[in-house]
Coordinates of C-alpha atoms in Angstrom, one line a residue:
M960 CA -3.2 24.2 -10.3
D961 CA -5.8 23.6 -13.2
Q962 CA -9.6 23.7 -12.6
I963 CA -9.8 19.8 -11.9
N964 CA -7.0 20.0 -9.1
T965 CA -8.6 23.0 -7.5
A966 CA -11.9 21.4 -7.7
I967 CA -10.8 18.2 -6.1
E968 CA -9.0 20.3 -3.4
E969 CA -11.8 22.4 -2.5
N970 CA -14.3 19.5 -2.4
W971 CA -12.1 16.8 -0.8
L972 CA -13.9 16.9 2.8
D973 CA -17.3 16.8 1.2
F974 CA -16.0 13.9 -1.0
L975 CA -14.7 12.0 2.0
D976 CA -18.2 12.6 3.7
L977 CA -20.1 10.9 0.9
L978 CA -17.5 7.9 0.9
K979 CA -17.9 7.5 4.5
Q980 CA -21.9 7.4 4.5
V981 CA -21.7 4.7 1.7
M982 CA -18.9 2.8 3.7
Q983 CA -21.1 2.6 6.8
V984 CA -23.6 0.6 5.0
P985 CA -22.6 -3.1 5.5
S986 CA -23.6 -4.3 2.3
V987 CA -22.6 -7.9 2.3
K988 CA -25.1 -10.3 0.3
S989 CA -27.7 -11.7 2.6
V990 CA -31.0 -13.3 2.5
P991 CA -33.2 -12.0 -0.3
G992 CA -36.5 -10.1 0.6
P993 CA -39.3 -8.0 -1.0
G994 CA -37.5 -5.4 -3.1
A995 CA -34.2 -6.9 -2.1
P996 CA -32.8 -9.5 -4.2
F997 CA -29.5 -9.4 -2.6
G998 CA -30.1 -8.6 0.9
K999 CA -31.5 -5.5 2.7
E1000 CA -27.9 -3.7 3.0
A1001 CA -27.3 -4.2 -0.6
R1002 CA -30.6 -2.5 -1.3
S1003 CA -30.1 0.1 1.3
V1004 CA -26.5 1.2 -0.1
L1005 CA -28.1 1.6 -3.8
S1006 CA -31.0 3.7 -2.4
L1007 CA -28.4 5.8 -0.6
V1008 CA -26.2 6.3 -3.8
M1009 CA -29.2 7.0 -6.0
D1010 CA -30.5 9.8 -3.9
K1011 CA -26.9 11.4 -3.7
S1012 CA -26.8 11.1 -7.5
A1013 CA -30.2 12.9 -7.9
G1014 CA -29.1 15.6 -5.6
Y1015 CA -26.3 16.2 -7.7
G1016 CA -28.7 16.7 -10.5
F1017 CA -28.3 13.5 -12.7
Q1018 CA -30.9 11.2 -13.8
T1019 CA -31.3 7.9 -12.0
K1020 CA -32.7 4.7 -12.6
V1021 CA -32.9 1.4 -10.5
I1022 CA -33.6 -1.9 -12.5
D1023 CA -35.1 -5.0 -10.5
D1024 CA -33.8 -3.5 -7.2
A1025 CA -30.5 -5.0 -8.4
I1026 CA -28.5 -2.6 -10.3
G1027 CA -28.9 1.2 -10.8
Y1028 CA -27.5 4.2 -12.4
A1029 CA -26.7 7.9 -12.6
Q1030 CA -26.7 9.5 -16.0
W1031 CA -25.4 13.0 -17.3
G1032 CA -27.1 13.5 -20.6
N1033 CA -29.8 13.0 -22.7
D1034 CA -31.8 9.8 -22.8
G1035 CA -30.5 7.3 -25.5
S1036 CA -28.3 4.6 -26.2
D1037 CA -25.3 6.4 -27.3
Y1038 CA -23.2 6.4 -24.0
I1039 CA -20.0 6.1 -22.4
W1040 CA -20.1 4.6 -18.9
V1041 CA -18.4 3.1 -15.8
L1042 CA -19.3 0.2 -13.9
G1043 CA -18.6 -0.5 -10.4
H1044 CA -20.2 -2.1 -7.3
L1045 CA -21.6 -1.4 -3.9
D1046 CA -21.6 -4.8 -2.5
V1047 CA -18.6 -6.1 -0.4
V1048 CA -17.3 -9.5 1.1
P1049 CA -18.0 -10.0 4.6
A1050 CA -15.7 -8.3 7.2
G1051 CA -13.9 -11.5 8.5
Q1052 CA -11.6 -11.3 11.8
G1053 CA -8.6 -9.5 12.7
W1054 CA -9.6 -5.9 12.1
E1055 CA -7.7 -3.0 14.0
F1056 CA -10.5 -0.7 12.8
P1057 CA -14.1 -0.7 12.5
P1058 CA -14.6 -2.6 9.0
F1059 CA -17.9 -0.9 8.2
D1060 CA -16.7 2.9 8.3
L1061 CA -14.1 5.0 6.8
S1062 CA -11.2 5.3 9.4
E1063 CA -7.7 7.4 8.7
K1064 CA -4.6 6.8 10.2
K1065 CA -1.3 8.1 9.1
G1066 CA -2.3 9.2 5.7
R1067 CA -4.2 5.7 5.0
F1068 CA -7.8 5.0 5.0
Y1069 CA -9.5 1.8 6.2
G1070 CA -12.4 0.0 5.7
R1071 CA -14.4 -2.7 3.8
G1072 CA -14.8 -1.5 0.2
I1073 CA -12.4 1.4 0.3
L1074 CA -10.4 -0.5 -2.4
D1075 CA -13.0 -2.8 -3.6
N1076 CA -15.1 -1.1 -4.9
K1077 CA -16.8 1.7 -2.9
G1078 CA -13.8 3.9 -2.9
P1079 CA -13.3 4.0 -6.9
I1080 CA -16.8 4.0 -7.7
M1081 CA -17.5 6.9 -5.7
C1082 CA -14.3 8.7 -7.2
C1083 CA -16.3 8.3 -10.3
L1084 CA -19.6 9.6 -9.3
Y1085 CA -18.1 12.6 -7.4
G1086 CA -15.6 13.3 -10.3
M1087 CA -18.6 13.5 -12.9
K1088 CA -20.4 15.8 -10.2
L1089 CA -17.2 18.0 -10.2
L1090 CA -17.1 18.0 -14.0
K1091 CA -20.7 19.1 -14.0
D1092 CA -20.1 22.0 -11.5
L1093 CA -17.1 23.1 -13.6
G1094 CA -19.1 23.5 -16.6
H1095 CA -17.9 20.7 -18.9
Q1096 CA -20.4 19.7 -21.4
P1097 CA -20.4 16.2 -22.4
K1098 CA -20.9 15.6 -26.1
K1099 CA -21.9 11.8 -25.3
N1100 CA -24.0 10.7 -22.5
L1101 CA -22.1 9.6 -19.4
R1102 CA -23.5 7.0 -17.2
I1103 CA -22.2 5.7 -13.9
I1104 CA -23.6 2.1 -13.2
F1105 CA -23.8 0.8 -9.4
G1106 CA -23.9 -3.0 -9.3
T1107 CA -24.9 -4.8 -6.0
D1108 CA -23.8 -8.5 -6.8
E1109 CA -20.3 -8.4 -8.2
E1110 CA -18.9 -10.4 -5.2
S1111 CA -21.3 -13.3 -5.7
G1112 CA -21.4 -13.9 -9.3
M1113 CA -22.4 -10.9 -11.2
S1114 CA -26.0 -11.7 -11.5
D1115 CA -27.0 -8.1 -11.3
I1116 CA -25.6 -7.7 -15.0
S1117 CA -28.3 -10.0 -16.4
H1118 CA -31.0 -7.6 -14.8
Y1119 CA -29.3 -4.7 -16.5
L1120 CA -28.9 -6.1 -20.1
A1121 CA -32.6 -7.3 -20.1
E1122 CA -33.5 -3.7 -20.1
E1123 CA -30.6 -1.6 -21.4
S1124 CA -28.4 -1.8 -24.2
P1125 CA -24.6 -2.2 -23.6
P1126 CA -22.3 1.2 -24.0
L1127 CA -20.1 2.2 -26.8
F1128 CA -17.3 2.0 -24.5
G1129 CA -16.5 2.1 -20.9
F1130 CA -14.4 0.8 -17.9
T1131 CA -14.6 -0.6 -14.4
P1132 CA -12.7 0.8 -11.7
D1133 CA -12.4 -2.6 -9.8
C1134 CA -8.8 -4.0 -10.7
K1135 CA -5.6 -2.4 -11.3
Y1136 CA -3.6 0.4 -13.4
P1137 CA -2.5 0.5 -16.3
V1138 CA -5.4 -0.3 -18.7
V1139 CA -6.2 -3.8 -18.3
Y1140 CA -6.7 -5.3 -22.0
G1141 CA -7.1 -9.0 -21.0
E1142 CA -8.4 -11.1 -18.0
R1143 CA -7.3 -14.7 -17.6
G1144 CA -9.9 -17.6 -17.7
I1145 CA -11.1 -19.1 -14.4
V1146 CA -12.1 -22.5 -13.9
N1147 CA -13.1 -24.0 -10.4
V1148 CA -13.2 -27.7 -10.2
V1149 CA -14.3 -30.0 -7.4
L1150 CA -12.3 -33.2 -7.0
H1151 CA -14.3 -36.1 -5.3
F1152 CA -12.5 -38.6 -3.2
T1153 CA -14.5 -41.8 -2.3
L1154 CA -13.6 -43.3 0.9
P1155 CA -14.7 -46.9 2.3
E1156 CA -17.8 -46.4 5.2
E1157 CA -15.5 -47.1 8.0
E1158 CA -12.8 -44.6 6.9
H1159 CA -15.7 -41.9 6.3
Q1160 CA -17.3 -42.2 9.8
Q1161 CA -14.0 -41.5 11.3
I1162 CA -13.8 -37.9 9.9
S1163 CA -15.9 -34.8 11.0
R1164 CA -16.7 -31.7 9.0
F1165 CA -13.9 -29.5 8.3
E1166 CA -14.6 -26.3 10.2
G1167 CA -13.3 -22.8 9.2
G1168 CA -13.7 -19.9 7.0
Q1169 CA -13.6 -21.5 3.4
F1170 CA -14.8 -19.6 0.2
R1171 CA -13.4 -19.3 -3.3
D1172 CA -12.5 -15.7 -2.9
H1173 CA -9.6 -16.2 -0.5
V1174 CA -7.0 -18.5 0.7
P1175 CA -8.5 -20.1 4.1
D1176 CA -6.6 -19.2 7.1
Q1177 CA -8.2 -21.2 9.8
L1178 CA -9.3 -25.0 9.5
H1179 CA -9.7 -27.9 11.8
V1180 CA -11.2 -31.6 11.9
R1181 CA -11.6 -34.3 14.2
I1182 CA -10.4 -37.6 12.8
A1183 CA -10.6 -40.8 15.2
K1184 CA -11.6 -38.6 18.0
K1185 CA -8.4 -36.4 17.7
E1186 CA -8.8 -32.6 16.8
I1187 CA -6.3 -31.4 14.4
S1188 CA -6.0 -27.9 13.6
A1189 CA -4.1 -25.6 11.1
S1190 CA -3.6 -21.7 11.0
G1191 CA -2.4 -19.9 8.0
K1192 CA -2.5 -16.4 6.4
R1193 CA -5.6 -15.1 4.4
A1194 CA -5.0 -13.7 0.9
P1195 CA -7.0 -13.3 -2.2
S1196 CA -7.4 -16.4 -4.1
N1197 CA -5.7 -14.6 -7.2
A1198 CA -2.7 -14.2 -5.0
P1199 CA -2.1 -17.2 -3.0
E1200 CA 1.7 -16.7 -2.8
L1201 CA 0.8 -13.7 -0.3
G1202 CA -1.0 -16.1 2.0
E1203 CA -0.4 -19.3 3.7
N1204 CA -3.2 -21.8 3.0
A1205 CA -4.7 -23.5 5.9
I1206 CA -6.0 -26.5 3.6
T1207 CA -2.6 -27.5 2.6
I1208 CA -1.0 -27.1 6.0
L1209 CA -3.7 -29.2 7.6
V1210 CA -3.3 -32.0 5.1
S1211 CA 0.3 -31.9 5.5
K1212 CA -0.4 -32.8 9.1
L1213 CA -2.9 -35.3 8.2
A1214 CA -0.8 -37.1 5.8
E1215 CA 1.7 -38.0 8.9
E1216 CA -1.1 -39.0 11.2
R1217 CA -0.7 -42.7 11.9
M1218 CA -4.2 -43.3 13.2
I1219 CA -5.5 -42.2 9.7
T1220 CA -6.6 -45.0 7.6
P1221 CA -4.6 -45.9 4.5
I1222 CA -6.9 -44.8 1.8
A1223 CA -7.5 -41.4 3.5
Q1224 CA -3.9 -40.8 4.3
G1225 CA -2.9 -41.5 0.6
Y1226 CA -5.5 -38.8 -0.5
F1227 CA -4.0 -36.3 2.0
R1228 CA -0.8 -37.1 0.8
W1229 CA -1.4 -36.7 -2.7
I1230 CA -3.2 -33.5 -2.0
C1231 CA -0.2 -32.2 -0.1
Q1232 CA 2.4 -33.2 -2.7
S1233 CA 0.4 -31.4 -5.4
F1234 CA -0.7 -28.1 -3.9
H1235 CA 1.2 -27.3 -0.6
Q1236 CA 3.2 -24.0 -1.5
K1237 CA 2.9 -24.9 -5.1
H1238 CA 0.7 -22.2 -6.4
F1239 CA 1.6 -22.0 -10.2
G1240 CA 0.7 -25.8 -11.0
E1241 CA 4.2 -26.8 -10.8
G1242 CA 3.3 -29.8 -8.5
I1243 CA 0.5 -31.1 -10.8
D1244 CA 1.8 -30.8 -14.5
L1245 CA -0.1 -27.5 -14.9
A1246 CA 2.7 -25.0 -15.4
F1247 CA 1.1 -23.1 -18.1
E1248 CA 2.5 -19.6 -18.8
D1249 CA 2.5 -16.9 -21.8
E1250 CA 3.8 -13.6 -22.4
D1251 CA 0.5 -12.0 -22.1
S1252 CA -0.2 -13.1 -18.7
G1253 CA 2.3 -14.9 -17.1
K1254 CA 2.0 -18.1 -15.0
L1255 CA -1.2 -20.2 -14.3
I1256 CA -2.2 -19.8 -10.8
L1257 CA -4.0 -22.3 -8.8
T1258 CA -5.5 -22.3 -5.2
P1259 CA -7.1 -24.9 -3.1
V1260 CA -10.2 -23.0 -1.5
V1261 CA -12.4 -25.6 -0.2
L1262 CA -11.9 -28.9 1.7
Q1263 CA -14.9 -30.5 3.1
K1264 CA -16.5 -33.9 4.0
S1265 CA -18.9 -35.2 1.4
P1266 CA -21.6 -37.9 1.4
E1267 CA -19.2 -40.2 -0.2
G1268 CA -15.8 -39.1 1.1
L1269 CA -14.0 -35.9 0.8
L1270 CA -14.3 -32.9 -1.7
L1271 CA -11.6 -30.4 -2.5
E1272 CA -12.4 -27.3 -4.5
I1273 CA -9.5 -25.7 -6.4
A1274 CA -9.7 -22.2 -8.1
L1275 CA -7.4 -22.0 -11.1
R1276 CA -6.6 -18.8 -13.3
Y1277 CA -5.1 -19.7 -16.5
P1278 CA -3.3 -17.7 -19.0
V1279 CA -5.3 -16.0 -21.9
T1280 CA -3.7 -18.1 -24.6
V1281 CA -4.8 -21.4 -22.8
S1282 CA -8.1 -23.0 -23.0
E1283 CA -10.0 -24.4 -20.2
K1284 CA -10.1 -27.6 -22.0
Q1285 CA -6.3 -28.0 -22.0
V1286 CA -6.3 -27.3 -18.1
V1287 CA -9.0 -29.9 -17.2
S1288 CA -7.6 -32.4 -19.5
R1289 CA -4.3 -32.4 -18.1
L1290 CA -5.6 -32.0 -14.5
K1291 CA -7.6 -35.0 -14.9
N1292 CA -4.4 -37.2 -16.3
Q1293 CA -2.8 -36.5 -12.8
L1294 CA -5.6 -37.5 -10.7
P1295 CA -5.3 -40.6 -8.5
L1296 CA -7.4 -43.7 -9.5
G1297 CA -10.9 -43.3 -8.6
V1298 CA -10.9 -39.5 -8.0
D1299 CA -13.6 -37.6 -10.2
L1300 CA -13.5 -34.1 -11.3
E1301 CA -16.4 -31.7 -11.7
V1302 CA -16.2 -28.3 -13.0
V1303 CA -18.3 -26.0 -10.9
R1304 CA -17.2 -22.5 -12.1
S1305 CA -16.2 -21.7 -15.6
I1306 CA -15.4 -17.8 -16.8
P1307 CA -13.7 -17.8 -20.2
G1308 CA -10.7 -15.2 -20.4
F1309 CA -10.5 -12.5 -23.1
C1310 CA -8.2 -10.1 -24.8
R1311 CA -9.7 -6.8 -25.7
T1312 CA -7.7 -4.7 -28.2
E1313 CA -10.3 -3.6 -30.7
E1314 CA -10.9 -0.3 -28.8
Q1315 CA -7.0 0.8 -29.2
K1316 CA -7.9 4.6 -29.7
K1317 CA -9.9 4.7 -26.4
I1318 CA -7.3 2.4 -24.6
D1319 CA -4.6 4.8 -25.8
T1320 CA -6.6 7.8 -24.2
L1321 CA -7.0 6.1 -20.7
S1322 CA -3.3 5.0 -20.8
M1323 CA -2.2 8.7 -21.8
I1324 CA -4.1 10.1 -18.9
Y1325 CA -3.1 7.4 -16.2
H1326 CA 0.8 8.4 -17.5
Q1327 CA 0.3 12.2 -17.6
V1328 CA -1.2 12.0 -13.8
T1329 CA 1.3 9.4 -12.4
G1330 CA 4.4 9.5 -14.5
N1331 CA 4.1 5.6 -14.4
D1332 CA 4.6 3.2 -17.5
P1333 CA 1.5 3.2 -19.2
K1334 CA 1.8 0.0 -21.2
P1335 CA -1.7 -2.0 -20.9
V1336 CA -1.6 -5.2 -19.0
T1337 CA -3.5 -8.4 -18.2
T1338 CA -5.0 -9.7 -14.7
T1339 CA -5.7 -12.7 -12.9
G1340 CA -8.8 -10.9 -11.3
A1341 CA -12.4 -11.2 -12.3
T1342 CA -14.3 -8.2 -13.3
Y1343 CA -17.5 -6.9 -14.8
A1344 CA -15.7 -6.7 -18.2
R1345 CA -16.1 -10.4 -18.5
K1346 CA -20.0 -10.1 -18.2
M1347 CA -20.5 -6.7 -20.1
P1348 CA -19.4 -6.0 -23.9
N1349 CA -17.1 -2.8 -24.6
I1350 CA -15.7 -2.4 -21.1
L1351 CA -12.5 -3.0 -19.8
A1352 CA -10.8 -2.7 -16.2
F1353 CA -8.9 0.6 -15.3
G1354 CA -7.5 1.1 -11.6
P1355 CA -7.7 1.7 -8.8
S1356 CA -4.6 -0.3 -7.6
F1357 CA -1.2 1.1 -8.7
P1358 CA 1.8 -1.2 -9.7
G1359 CA 3.3 -3.2 -6.8
Q1360 CA -0.1 -2.9 -4.7
K1361 CA -1.4 -6.5 -4.4
G1362 CA -3.4 -8.7 -1.9
I1363 CA -5.2 -5.7 -0.2
A1364 CA -9.0 -6.3 -1.0
H1365 CA -10.9 -9.0 0.7
T1366 CA -8.5 -9.0 3.9
A1367 CA -8.8 -7.5 7.3
N1368 CA -7.9 -3.7 7.4
E1369 CA -8.5 -3.2 3.8
Y1370 CA -6.9 0.3 2.9
M1371 CA -6.1 2.9 0.3
D1372 CA -3.3 5.6 1.0
S1373 CA -5.0 9.0 0.9
A1374 CA -2.7 10.2 -1.7
D1375 CA -3.6 7.2 -4.0
L1376 CA -7.7 8.0 -3.2
R1377 CA -7.0 11.5 -4.5
T1378 CA -5.1 10.5 -7.5
N1379 CA -7.6 8.0 -8.3
L1380 CA -10.3 10.8 -8.3
E1381 CA -8.1 13.0 -10.6
I1382 CA -7.5 10.0 -13.1
Y1383 CA -11.1 9.3 -13.5
M1384 CA -12.1 12.9 -13.7
R1385 CA -9.8 13.4 -16.6
S1386 CA -10.7 10.3 -18.2
L1387 CA -14.5 11.1 -18.0
Q1388 CA -13.8 14.4 -19.3
A1389 CA -11.7 12.9 -22.4
L1390 CA -14.2 10.1 -23.3
T1391 CA -17.0 12.6 -23.6
E1392 CA -15.4 15.2 -25.6

């Protein structure tokens, strides 16, 4: 075994102890307070990681209580970096293990953030620590950056860029392998359905866990004094085919309810026909596709009563060669008469190939460690690479692993966690030589 593998084996239990401490902080975004713009727990986990980093001998800095970093090397703007996040999505229901802890069973670790993103970013920090212990001398400054608002809009990045310059190059360990050179465009639209007053009064609020990051799994509503419910299966909104959407299951029931008045029933029928079990735009003339990124993906994520009638939010992820204007224009042409469309979230896609030499370096390391095909790919996800110049996504999920984050019993196999630690150590070493 070489020095890196030996160091990992000898320090594995110490690394797990660090990771367990970080995962035990329930760092879900909450009400802001003094010195805690994203809530007390988000600030608490950042303090914990800064203290650990300082203990490893790295320079540390916290910016506006929103984002912090650990740096190895002299001050200056000439640096390579890794950018990850310490905030997590809410636990949700259905866990077999304590969500805010590190649990192990039969060679698999469980806990909120083990994959997204505490496990991977702690691999990077601890990997930097091990390289330092081994005597590696970086020829460029190396900086590990810890955000605390990635899951709710990435507003932490604006704090960082207001005070610090962007990197020469870097990666975010918050997606998948191999190197991700492009990310699809994302647009969320809200469709507004107007109802006559008498129909509007018949409908209660829709109750259930609905948010744009996942396929909703429970939803119910009362219409004309009758309770109607739907149960589905939760999945990430960028992998709706892995779940069962409670919204479209519910509207398929509502479309057949005789007690529902004609205009509302017509809307429910149109929603069902357009979106139920139709994840790639085929139900509404949005079947865009390209070689780089594959098919457009769409997911109804929120159905709710509005002051005027109903609203339906749809999350769309479109191929890198397609524009938001094309998607929105074609969708508008498919809407029923009187339905209005509002864009509520807009994140352009990108392809990043100008750093081909560094991409090749990461690809080579990934192949050497795993033996897997190193050909770079694109993603349906949204990472910090959209907000920060000169970085791209790299890991932590391996090919075939999908729909694990943001669900109950979020997990990572022990062998995969160890492989991530090795890949990131070797990558940090190579990028700073």
